[in-house]
CSV table of C-alpha atoms in Angstrom, one decimal:
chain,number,residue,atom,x,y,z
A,21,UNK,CA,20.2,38.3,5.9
A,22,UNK,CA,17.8,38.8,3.1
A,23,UNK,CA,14.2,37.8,3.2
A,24,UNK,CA,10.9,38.5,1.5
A,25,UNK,CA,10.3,42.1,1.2
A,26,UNK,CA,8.1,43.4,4.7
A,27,UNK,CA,6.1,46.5,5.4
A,28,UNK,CA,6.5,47.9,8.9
A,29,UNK,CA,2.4,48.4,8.5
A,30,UNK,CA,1.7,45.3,6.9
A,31,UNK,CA,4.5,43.1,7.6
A,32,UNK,CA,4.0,40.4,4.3
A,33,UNK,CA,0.3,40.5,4.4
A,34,UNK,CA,0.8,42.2,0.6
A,35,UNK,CA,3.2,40.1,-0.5
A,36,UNK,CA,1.4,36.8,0.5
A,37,UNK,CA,-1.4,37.9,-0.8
A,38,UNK,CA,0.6,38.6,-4.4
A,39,UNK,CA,1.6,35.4,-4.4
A,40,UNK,CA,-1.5,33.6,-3.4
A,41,UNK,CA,-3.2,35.7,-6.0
A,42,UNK,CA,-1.7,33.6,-8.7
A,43,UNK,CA,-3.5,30.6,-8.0
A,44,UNK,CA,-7.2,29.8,-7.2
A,45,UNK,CA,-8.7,31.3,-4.0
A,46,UNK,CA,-9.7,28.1,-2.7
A,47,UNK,CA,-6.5,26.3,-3.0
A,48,UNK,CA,-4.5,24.9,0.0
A,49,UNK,CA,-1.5,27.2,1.6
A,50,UNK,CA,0.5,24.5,2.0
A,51,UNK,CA,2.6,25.6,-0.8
A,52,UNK,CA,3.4,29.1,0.3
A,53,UNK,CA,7.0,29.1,1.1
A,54,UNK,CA,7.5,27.2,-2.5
A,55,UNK,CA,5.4,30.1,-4.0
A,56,UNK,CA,8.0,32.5,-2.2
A,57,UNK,CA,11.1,30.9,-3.4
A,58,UNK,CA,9.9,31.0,-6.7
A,59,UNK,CA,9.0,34.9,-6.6
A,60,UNK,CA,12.6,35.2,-4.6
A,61,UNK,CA,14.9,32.1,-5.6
A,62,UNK,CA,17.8,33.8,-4.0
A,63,UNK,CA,16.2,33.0,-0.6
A,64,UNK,CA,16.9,29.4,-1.5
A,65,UNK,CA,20.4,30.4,0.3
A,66,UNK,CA,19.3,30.8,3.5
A,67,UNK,CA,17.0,27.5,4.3
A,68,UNK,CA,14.5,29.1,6.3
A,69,UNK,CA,11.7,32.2,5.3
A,70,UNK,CA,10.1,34.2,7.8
A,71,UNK,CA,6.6,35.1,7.4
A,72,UNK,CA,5.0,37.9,9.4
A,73,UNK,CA,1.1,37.5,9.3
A,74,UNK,CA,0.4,39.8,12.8
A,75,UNK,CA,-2.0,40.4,13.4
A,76,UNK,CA,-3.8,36.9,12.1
A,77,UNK,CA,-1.2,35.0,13.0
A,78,UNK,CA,2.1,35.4,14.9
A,79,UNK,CA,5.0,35.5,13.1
A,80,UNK,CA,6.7,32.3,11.3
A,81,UNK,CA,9.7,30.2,10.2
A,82,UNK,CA,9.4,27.8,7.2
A,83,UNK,CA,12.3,25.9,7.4
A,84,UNK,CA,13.1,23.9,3.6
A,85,UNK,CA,16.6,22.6,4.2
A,86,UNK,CA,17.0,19.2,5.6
A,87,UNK,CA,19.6,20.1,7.8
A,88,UNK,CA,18.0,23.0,9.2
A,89,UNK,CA,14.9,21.1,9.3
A,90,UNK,CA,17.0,18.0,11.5
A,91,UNK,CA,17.6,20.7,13.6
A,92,UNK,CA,14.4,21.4,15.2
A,93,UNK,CA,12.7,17.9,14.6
A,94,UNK,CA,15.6,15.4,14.9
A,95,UNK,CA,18.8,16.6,17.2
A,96,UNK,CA,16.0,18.7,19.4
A,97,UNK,CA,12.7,17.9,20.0
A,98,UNK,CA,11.0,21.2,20.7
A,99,UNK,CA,8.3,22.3,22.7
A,100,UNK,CA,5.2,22.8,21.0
A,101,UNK,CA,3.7,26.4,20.8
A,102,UNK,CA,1.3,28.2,22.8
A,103,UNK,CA,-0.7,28.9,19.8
A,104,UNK,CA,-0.9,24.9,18.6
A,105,UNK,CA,-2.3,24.3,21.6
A,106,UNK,CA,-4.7,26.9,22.0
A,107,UNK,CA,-6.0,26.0,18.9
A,108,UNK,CA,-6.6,22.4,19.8
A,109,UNK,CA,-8.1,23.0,22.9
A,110,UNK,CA,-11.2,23.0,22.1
A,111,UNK,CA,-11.4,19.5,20.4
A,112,UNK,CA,-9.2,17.7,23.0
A,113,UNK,CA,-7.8,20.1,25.6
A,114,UNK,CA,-4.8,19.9,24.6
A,115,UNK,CA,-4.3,16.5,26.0
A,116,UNK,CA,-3.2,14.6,23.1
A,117,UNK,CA,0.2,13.4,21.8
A,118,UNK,CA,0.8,16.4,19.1
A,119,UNK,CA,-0.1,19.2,21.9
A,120,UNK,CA,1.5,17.6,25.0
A,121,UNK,CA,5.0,18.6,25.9
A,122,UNK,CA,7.7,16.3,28.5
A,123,UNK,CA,7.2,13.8,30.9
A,124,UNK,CA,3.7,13.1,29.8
A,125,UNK,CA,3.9,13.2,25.7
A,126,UNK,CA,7.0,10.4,26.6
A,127,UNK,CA,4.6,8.0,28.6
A,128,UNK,CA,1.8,8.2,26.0
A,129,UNK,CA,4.4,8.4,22.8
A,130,UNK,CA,6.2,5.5,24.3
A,131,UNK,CA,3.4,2.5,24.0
A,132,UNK,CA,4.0,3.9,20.0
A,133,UNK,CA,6.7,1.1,19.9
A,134,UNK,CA,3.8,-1.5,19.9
A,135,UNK,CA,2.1,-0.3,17.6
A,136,UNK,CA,4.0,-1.8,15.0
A,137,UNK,CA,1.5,-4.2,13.1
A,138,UNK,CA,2.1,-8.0,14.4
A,139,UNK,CA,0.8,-8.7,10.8
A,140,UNK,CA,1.3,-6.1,8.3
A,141,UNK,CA,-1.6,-7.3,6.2
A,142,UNK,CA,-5.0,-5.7,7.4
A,143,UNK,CA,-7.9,-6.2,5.4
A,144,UNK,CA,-9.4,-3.0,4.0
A,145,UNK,CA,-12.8,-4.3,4.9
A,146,UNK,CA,-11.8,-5.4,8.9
A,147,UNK,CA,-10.8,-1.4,8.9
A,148,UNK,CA,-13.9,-0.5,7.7
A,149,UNK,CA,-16.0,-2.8,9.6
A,150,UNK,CA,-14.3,-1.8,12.8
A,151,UNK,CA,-14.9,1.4,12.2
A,152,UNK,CA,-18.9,1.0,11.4
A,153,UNK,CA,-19.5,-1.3,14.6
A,154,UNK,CA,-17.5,0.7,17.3
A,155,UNK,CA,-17.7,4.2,16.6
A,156,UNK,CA,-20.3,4.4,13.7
A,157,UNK,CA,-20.8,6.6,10.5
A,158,UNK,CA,-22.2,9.6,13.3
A,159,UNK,CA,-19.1,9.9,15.3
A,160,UNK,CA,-16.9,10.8,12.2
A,161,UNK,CA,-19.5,12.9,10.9
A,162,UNK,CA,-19.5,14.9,14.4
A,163,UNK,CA,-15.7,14.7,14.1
A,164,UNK,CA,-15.6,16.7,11.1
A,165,UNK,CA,-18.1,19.4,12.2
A,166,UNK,CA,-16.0,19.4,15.7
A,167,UNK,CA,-12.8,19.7,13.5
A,168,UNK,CA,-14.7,22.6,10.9
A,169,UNK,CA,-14.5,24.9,13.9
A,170,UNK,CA,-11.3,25.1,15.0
A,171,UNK,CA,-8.8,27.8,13.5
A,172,UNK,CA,-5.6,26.3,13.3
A,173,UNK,CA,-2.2,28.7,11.6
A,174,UNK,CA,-1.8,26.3,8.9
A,175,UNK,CA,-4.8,28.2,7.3
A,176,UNK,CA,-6.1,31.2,7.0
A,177,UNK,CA,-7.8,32.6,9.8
A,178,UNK,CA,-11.6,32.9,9.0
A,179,UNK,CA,-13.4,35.1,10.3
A,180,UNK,CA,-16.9,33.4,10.3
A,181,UNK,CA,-15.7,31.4,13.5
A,182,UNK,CA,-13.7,33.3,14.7
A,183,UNK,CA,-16.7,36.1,15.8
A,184,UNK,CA,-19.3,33.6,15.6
A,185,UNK,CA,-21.1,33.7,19.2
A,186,UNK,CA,-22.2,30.1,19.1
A,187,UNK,CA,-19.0,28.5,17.9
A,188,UNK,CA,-17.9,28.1,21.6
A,189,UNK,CA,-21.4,26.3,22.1
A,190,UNK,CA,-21.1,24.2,19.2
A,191,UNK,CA,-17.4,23.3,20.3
A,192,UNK,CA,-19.3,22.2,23.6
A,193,UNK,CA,-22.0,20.1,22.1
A,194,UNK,CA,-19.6,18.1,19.2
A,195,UNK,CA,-17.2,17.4,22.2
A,196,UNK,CA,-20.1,16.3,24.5
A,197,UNK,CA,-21.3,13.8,21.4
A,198,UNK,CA,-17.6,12.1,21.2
A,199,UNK,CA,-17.2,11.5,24.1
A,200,UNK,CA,-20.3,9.8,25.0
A,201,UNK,CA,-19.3,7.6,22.1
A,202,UNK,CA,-16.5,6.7,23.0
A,203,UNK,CA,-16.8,6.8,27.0
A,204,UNK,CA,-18.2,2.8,26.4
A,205,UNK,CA,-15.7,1.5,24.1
A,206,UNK,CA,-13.1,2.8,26.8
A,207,UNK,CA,-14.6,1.5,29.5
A,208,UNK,CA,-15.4,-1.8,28.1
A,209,UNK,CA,-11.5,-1.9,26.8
A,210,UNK,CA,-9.9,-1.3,30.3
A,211,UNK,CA,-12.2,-4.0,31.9
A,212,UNK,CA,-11.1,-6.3,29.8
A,213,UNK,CA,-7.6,-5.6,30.5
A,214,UNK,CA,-8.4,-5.4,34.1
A,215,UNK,CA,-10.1,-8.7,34.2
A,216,UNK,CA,-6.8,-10.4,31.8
A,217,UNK,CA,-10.0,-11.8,29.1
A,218,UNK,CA,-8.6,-11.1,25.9
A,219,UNK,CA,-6.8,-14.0,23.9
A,220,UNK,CA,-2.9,-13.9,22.9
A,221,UNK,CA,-4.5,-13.5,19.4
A,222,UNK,CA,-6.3,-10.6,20.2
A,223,UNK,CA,-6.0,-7.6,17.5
A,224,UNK,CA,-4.2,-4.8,19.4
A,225,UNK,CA,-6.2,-1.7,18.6
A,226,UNK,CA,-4.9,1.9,19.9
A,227,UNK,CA,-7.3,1.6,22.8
A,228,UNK,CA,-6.2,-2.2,24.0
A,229,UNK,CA,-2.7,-0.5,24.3
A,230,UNK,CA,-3.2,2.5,26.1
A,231,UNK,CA,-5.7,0.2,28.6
A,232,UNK,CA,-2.8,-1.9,28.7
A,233,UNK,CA,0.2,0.6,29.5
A,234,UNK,CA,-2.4,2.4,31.8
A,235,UNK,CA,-3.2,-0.1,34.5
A,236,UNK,CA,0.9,-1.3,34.1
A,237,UNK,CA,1.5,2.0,35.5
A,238,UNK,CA,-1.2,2.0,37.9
A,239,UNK,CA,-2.4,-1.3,39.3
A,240,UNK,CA,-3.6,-0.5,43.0
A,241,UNK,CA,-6.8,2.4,41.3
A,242,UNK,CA,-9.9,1.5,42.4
A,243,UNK,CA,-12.8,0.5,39.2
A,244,UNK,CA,-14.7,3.2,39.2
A,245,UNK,CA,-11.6,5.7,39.5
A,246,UNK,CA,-9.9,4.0,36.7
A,247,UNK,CA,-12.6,4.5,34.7
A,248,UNK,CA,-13.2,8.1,35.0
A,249,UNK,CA,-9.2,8.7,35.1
A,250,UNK,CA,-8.6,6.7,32.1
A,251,UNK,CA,-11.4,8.0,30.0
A,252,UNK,CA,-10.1,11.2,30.6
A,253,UNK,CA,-6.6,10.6,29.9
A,254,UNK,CA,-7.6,7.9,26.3
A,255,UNK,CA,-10.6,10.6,24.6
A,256,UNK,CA,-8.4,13.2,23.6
A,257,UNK,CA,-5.8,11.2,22.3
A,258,UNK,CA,-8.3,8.7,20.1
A,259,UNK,CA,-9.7,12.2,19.1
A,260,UNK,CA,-6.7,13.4,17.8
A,261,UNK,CA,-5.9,9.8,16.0
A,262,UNK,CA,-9.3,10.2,14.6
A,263,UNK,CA,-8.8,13.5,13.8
A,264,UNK,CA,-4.8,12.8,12.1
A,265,UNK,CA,-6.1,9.9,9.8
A,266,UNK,CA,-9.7,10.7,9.4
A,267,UNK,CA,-8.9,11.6,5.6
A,268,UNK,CA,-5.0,11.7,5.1
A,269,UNK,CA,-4.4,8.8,3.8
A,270,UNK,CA,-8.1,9.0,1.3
A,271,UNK,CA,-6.4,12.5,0.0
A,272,UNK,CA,-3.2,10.5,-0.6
A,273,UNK,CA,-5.0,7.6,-2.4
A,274,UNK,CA,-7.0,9.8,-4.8
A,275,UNK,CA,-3.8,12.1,-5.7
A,276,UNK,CA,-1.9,8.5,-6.1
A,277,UNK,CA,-4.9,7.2,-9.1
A,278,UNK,CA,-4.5,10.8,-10.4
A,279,UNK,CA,-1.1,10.8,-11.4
A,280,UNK,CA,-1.1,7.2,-12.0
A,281,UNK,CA,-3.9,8.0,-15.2
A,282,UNK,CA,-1.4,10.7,-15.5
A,283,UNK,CA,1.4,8.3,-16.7
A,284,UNK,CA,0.4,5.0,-18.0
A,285,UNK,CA,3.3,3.6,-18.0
A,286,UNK,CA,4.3,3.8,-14.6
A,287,UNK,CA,0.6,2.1,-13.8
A,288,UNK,CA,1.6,-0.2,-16.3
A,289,UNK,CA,5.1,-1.0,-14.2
A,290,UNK,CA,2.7,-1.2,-10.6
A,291,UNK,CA,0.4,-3.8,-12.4
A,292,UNK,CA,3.5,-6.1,-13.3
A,293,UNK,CA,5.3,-5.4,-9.8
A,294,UNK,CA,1.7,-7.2,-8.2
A,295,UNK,CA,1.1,-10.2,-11.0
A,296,UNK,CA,5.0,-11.1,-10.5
A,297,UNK,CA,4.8,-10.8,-6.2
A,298,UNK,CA,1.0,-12.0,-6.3
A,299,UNK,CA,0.3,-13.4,-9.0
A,300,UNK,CA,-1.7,-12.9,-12.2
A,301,UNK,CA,-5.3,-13.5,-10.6
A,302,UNK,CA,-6.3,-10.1,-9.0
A,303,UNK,CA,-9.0,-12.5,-6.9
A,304,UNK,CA,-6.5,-14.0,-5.0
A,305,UNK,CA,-5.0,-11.4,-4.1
A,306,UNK,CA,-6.5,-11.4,-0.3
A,307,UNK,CA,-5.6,-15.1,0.8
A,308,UNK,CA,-2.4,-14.4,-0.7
A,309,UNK,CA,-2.0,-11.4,1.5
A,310,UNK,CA,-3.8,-13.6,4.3
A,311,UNK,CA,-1.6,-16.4,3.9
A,312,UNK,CA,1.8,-14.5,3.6
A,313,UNK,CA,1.4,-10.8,4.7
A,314,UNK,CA,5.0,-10.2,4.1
A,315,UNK,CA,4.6,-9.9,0.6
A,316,UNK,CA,3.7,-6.3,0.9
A,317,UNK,CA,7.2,-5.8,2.4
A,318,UNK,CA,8.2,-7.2,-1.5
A,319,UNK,CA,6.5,-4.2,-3.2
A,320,UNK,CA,9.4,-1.8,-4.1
A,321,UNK,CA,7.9,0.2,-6.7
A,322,UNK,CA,4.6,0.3,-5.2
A,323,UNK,CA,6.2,2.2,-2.2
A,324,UNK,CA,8.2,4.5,-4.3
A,325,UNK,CA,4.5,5.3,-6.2
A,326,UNK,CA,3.3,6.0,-2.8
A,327,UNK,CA,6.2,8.1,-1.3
A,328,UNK,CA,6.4,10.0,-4.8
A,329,UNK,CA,2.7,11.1,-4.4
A,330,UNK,CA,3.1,12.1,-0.8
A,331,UNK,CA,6.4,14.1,-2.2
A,332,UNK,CA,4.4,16.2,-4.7
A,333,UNK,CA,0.6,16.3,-2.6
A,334,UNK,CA,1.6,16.1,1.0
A,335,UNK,CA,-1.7,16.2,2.6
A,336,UNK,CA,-0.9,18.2,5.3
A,337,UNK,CA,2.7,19.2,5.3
A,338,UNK,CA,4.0,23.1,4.9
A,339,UNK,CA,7.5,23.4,5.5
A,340,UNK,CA,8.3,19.9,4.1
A,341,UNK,CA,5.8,21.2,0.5
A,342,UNK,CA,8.8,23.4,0.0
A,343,UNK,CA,11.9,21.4,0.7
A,344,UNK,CA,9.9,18.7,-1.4
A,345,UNK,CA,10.2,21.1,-4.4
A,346,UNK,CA,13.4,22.1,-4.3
A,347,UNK,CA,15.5,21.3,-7.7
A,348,UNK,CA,18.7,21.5,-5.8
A,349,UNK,CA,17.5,18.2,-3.6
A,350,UNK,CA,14.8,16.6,-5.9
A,351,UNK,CA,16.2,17.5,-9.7
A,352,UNK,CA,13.0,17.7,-11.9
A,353,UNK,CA,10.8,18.4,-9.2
A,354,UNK,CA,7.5,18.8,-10.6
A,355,UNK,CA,7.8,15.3,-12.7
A,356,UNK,CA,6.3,12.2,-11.4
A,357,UNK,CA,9.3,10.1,-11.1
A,358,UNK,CA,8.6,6.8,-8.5
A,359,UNK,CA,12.4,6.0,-10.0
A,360,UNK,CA,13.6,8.3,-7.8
A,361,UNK,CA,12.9,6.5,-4.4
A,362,UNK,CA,14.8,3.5,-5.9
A,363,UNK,CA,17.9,5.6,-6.5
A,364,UNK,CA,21.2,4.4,-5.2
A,365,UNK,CA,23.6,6.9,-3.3
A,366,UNK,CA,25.8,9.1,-5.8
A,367,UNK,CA,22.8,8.7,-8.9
A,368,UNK,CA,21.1,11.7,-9.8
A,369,UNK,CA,17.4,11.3,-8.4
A,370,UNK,CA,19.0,9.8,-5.3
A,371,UNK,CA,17.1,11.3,-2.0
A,372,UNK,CA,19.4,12.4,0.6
A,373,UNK,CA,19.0,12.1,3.9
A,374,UNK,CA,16.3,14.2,5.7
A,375,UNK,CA,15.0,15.6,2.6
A,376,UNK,CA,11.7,13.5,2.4
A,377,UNK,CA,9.5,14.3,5.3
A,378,UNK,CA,6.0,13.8,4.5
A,379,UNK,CA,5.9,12.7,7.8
A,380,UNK,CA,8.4,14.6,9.6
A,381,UNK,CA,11.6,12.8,11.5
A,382,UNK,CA,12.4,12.6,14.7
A,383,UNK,CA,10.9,11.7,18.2
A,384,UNK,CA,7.8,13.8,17.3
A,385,UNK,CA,7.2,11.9,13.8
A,386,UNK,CA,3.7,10.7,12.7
A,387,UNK,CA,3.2,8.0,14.8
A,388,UNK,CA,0.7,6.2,12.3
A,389,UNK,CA,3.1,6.8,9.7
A,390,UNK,CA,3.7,2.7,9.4
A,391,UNK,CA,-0.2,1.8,9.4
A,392,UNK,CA,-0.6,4.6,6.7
A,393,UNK,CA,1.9,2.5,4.5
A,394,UNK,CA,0.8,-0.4,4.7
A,395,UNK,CA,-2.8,0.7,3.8
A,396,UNK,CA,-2.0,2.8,1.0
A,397,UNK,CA,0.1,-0.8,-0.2
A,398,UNK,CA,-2.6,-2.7,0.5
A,399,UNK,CA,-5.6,-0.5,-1.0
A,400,UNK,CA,-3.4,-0.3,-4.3
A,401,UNK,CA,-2.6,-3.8,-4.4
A,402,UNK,CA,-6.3,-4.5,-4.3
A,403,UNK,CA,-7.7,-2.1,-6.6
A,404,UNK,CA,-5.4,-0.6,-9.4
A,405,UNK,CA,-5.5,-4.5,-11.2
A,406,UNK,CA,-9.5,-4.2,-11.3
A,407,UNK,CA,-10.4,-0.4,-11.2
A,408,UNK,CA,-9.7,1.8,-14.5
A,409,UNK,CA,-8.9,5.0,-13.6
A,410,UNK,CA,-10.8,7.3,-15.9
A,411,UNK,CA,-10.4,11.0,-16.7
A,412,UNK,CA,-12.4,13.8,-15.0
A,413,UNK,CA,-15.6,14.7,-16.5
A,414,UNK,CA,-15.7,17.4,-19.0
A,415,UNK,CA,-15.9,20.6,-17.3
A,416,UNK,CA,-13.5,19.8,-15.0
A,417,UNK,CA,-10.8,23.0,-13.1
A,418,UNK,CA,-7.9,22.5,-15.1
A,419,UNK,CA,-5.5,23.2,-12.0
A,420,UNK,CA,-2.7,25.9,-11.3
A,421,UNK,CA,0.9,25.8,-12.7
A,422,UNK,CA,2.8,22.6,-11.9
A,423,UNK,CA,-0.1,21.1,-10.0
A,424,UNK,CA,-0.5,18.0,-12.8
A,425,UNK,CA,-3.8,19.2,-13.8
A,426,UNK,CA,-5.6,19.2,-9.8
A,427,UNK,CA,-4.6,21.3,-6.9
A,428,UNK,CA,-5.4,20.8,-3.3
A,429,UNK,CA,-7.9,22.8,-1.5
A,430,UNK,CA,-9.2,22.5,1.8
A,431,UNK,CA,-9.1,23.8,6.0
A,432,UNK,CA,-6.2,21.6,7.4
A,433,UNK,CA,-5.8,19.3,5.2
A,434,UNK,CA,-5.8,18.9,1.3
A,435,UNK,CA,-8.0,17.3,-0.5
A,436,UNK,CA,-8.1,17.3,-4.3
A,437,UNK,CA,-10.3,20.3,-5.7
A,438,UNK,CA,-13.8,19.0,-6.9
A,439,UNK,CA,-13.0,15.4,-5.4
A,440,UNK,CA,-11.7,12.9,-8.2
A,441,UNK,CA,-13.7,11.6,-9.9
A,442,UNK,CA,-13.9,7.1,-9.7
């Protein structure tokens, strides 16, 4: 079987470095296996390329077609690598629900059937709120330093942590910080769940849940034990929900305003889909939403604005960058075309099934992938009727080919280069 052209001394060091030599040295390697199959279109053929980066990284399969894809994500769910979760280690001992593997992953991954919002309306402002009164502005700041020094494959190794003597020390000291932070919170949750004190109405938060699920399982452990056991079970999967949507869905947003200044007219389309489901008075929009959540089920087009800009700027998504590309599944890839998630079977932009996976499929899915819908509806809804959305400043990077004037840069996930500008 054919495959991108390897040196038995370099393996495809040179070529990946060819290819990433077209673009920007900053930008994000997301898109390496669509810079590939544009260098090598025949390889389309196959549905998987095979990178060997030894002695950085070990070698690698980018999978692009669906089926293949299905394969390892839907019909099997894998075990995760050694190397994911050595790499993770350090920020939650590979603990969490990406990194754990069987009997475990399933109890934790399980309680994910409740987390299906009671009301799918959540104020912007409650999020942000809860955020600054029980975990504070310092905890996400930490989060990101914690997260700076970790080395994960889906970028390039660097080398300034990787010898640094103190990174295992600062590793230490950020992990230390969160959990003290947090150690409260958790304590304080499982009391209350202990002690039966919250109200039916209560807002179920990831924490409630997991308190909830945990003493199910285990009724007869003492306080104290359940404390200690359950703190050390909850930190490192809050870390790693933390960590998963501490930006994602803020890189998604800005891309979204991006290509919406891009195209007027489909902004112009969004702005009639909210005056005709919510009404021509932007200021009511929140006790609309308060009154009758549902509405944001009624939003077709602003979906297919959402899903289209997590099609073309995945924020962190590698094999799924390149299946996304493909003309043969998405005909005029590189165009922003919201139309397309509207499709009906046997149209031309139709997507077939398995081809959109921003989110992967299967049992090992994003499990927030629901929440990060209904915010991206809901922050739209509330802002694209009172913002404009302005051009960059003069001066600004124009961008590589077919990246619609930005790119995405960044270590894990991407965020537009130079930040756009509001």
């Amino acid at each position: 079987m054919e495959g991108v052209p390897h040196s038995y001394l370099l393996g495809h060091l040179a070529v990946t470095g060819k290819l990433l030599g077209q673009y920007p040295g900053d930008v994000f390697p997301s898109g390496i296996c669509t810079l590939a199959l544009r260098q090598f279109p025949h390889l389309e053929k196959n549905g998987f390329i095979l990178f060997d980066a030894w002695p950085f990284i070990d070698p690698m399969i980018y999978m692009f077609d669906p089926d293949i894809s299905a394969q390892f994500t839907q019909l099997h769910s894998l075990p995760k690598s050694k190397d994911l979760k050595s790499e993770f280690r350090p920020l939650t001992s590979s603990k969490d629900l990406v990194t754990l593997d069987g009997p475990k992953w399933k109890f934790w991954r399980k309680s994910g059937e409740v987390l299906k919002i009671e009301r799918p309306a959540t104020s912007l402002t409650i999020d942000v709120i809860a955020r600054s009164v029980l975990y504070g502005f310092a905890l996400f700041t930490l989060l990101g330093m914690a997260i700076w020094w970790l080395t994960p494959d889906c970028t390039p190794p660097s080398l300034l942590k990787i010898l640094n003597p103190i990174r295992p020390i600062l590793q230490w000291y950020y992990n230390c910080v969160i959990h003290n932070a947090l150690a409260p919170f958790i304590r304080q949750n499982l009391s209350t769940q202990a002690d039966g004190s919250t109200a039916n109405n209560e807002i179920k938060t990831v924490l409630s849940l997991a308190a909830r699920a945990y003493l199910a399982e285990k009724p007869q452990t003492s306080s104290t034990q359940s404390n200690h056991e359950f703190a050390s079970l909850a930190i490192p999967h809050l870390v790693m929900f933390l960590f998963a949507g501490h930006d994602t869905t803020a890189i998604t947003l800005c891309f979204a305003y991006h290509l919406l200044h891009k195209h007027p007219s489909a902004l112009a389309r969004l702005c009639d889909e909210h005056d005709a489901v919510l009404g021509p008075d932007p200021s009511l929009t929140e006790p609309q939403l308060t009154r009758n959540p549902q509405l944001l089920n009624a939003l077709p087009y602003t979906a297919a604005v959402i899903k289209k800009t997590l099609r073309l700027f995945a924020p962190a998504a590698t094999n799924s960058h390149a299946t996304h590309h493909l003309a043969s599944l998405f005909p005029r890839p590189w165009e922003f075309l919201p139309e397309r998630f509207l499709a009906a079977e046997g149209e031309e932009l139709y997507v077939r099934k398995n081809a959109f996976r921003p989110f992967e499929l299967g049992p090992r899915a994003c499990i927030g992938q629901e929440l990060a819908m209904l915010e991206l509806k809901m922050i739209l809804v509330v802002t694209v009727r009172v913002f404009d959305i302005e051009s960059y400043p003069n001066g600004a990077p124009p961008g590589g080919p077919g990246r619609l004037g930005t790119y995405p840069v960044g270590h894990i996930t991407g965020h537009p280069k130079d930040g756009i500008a509001g």
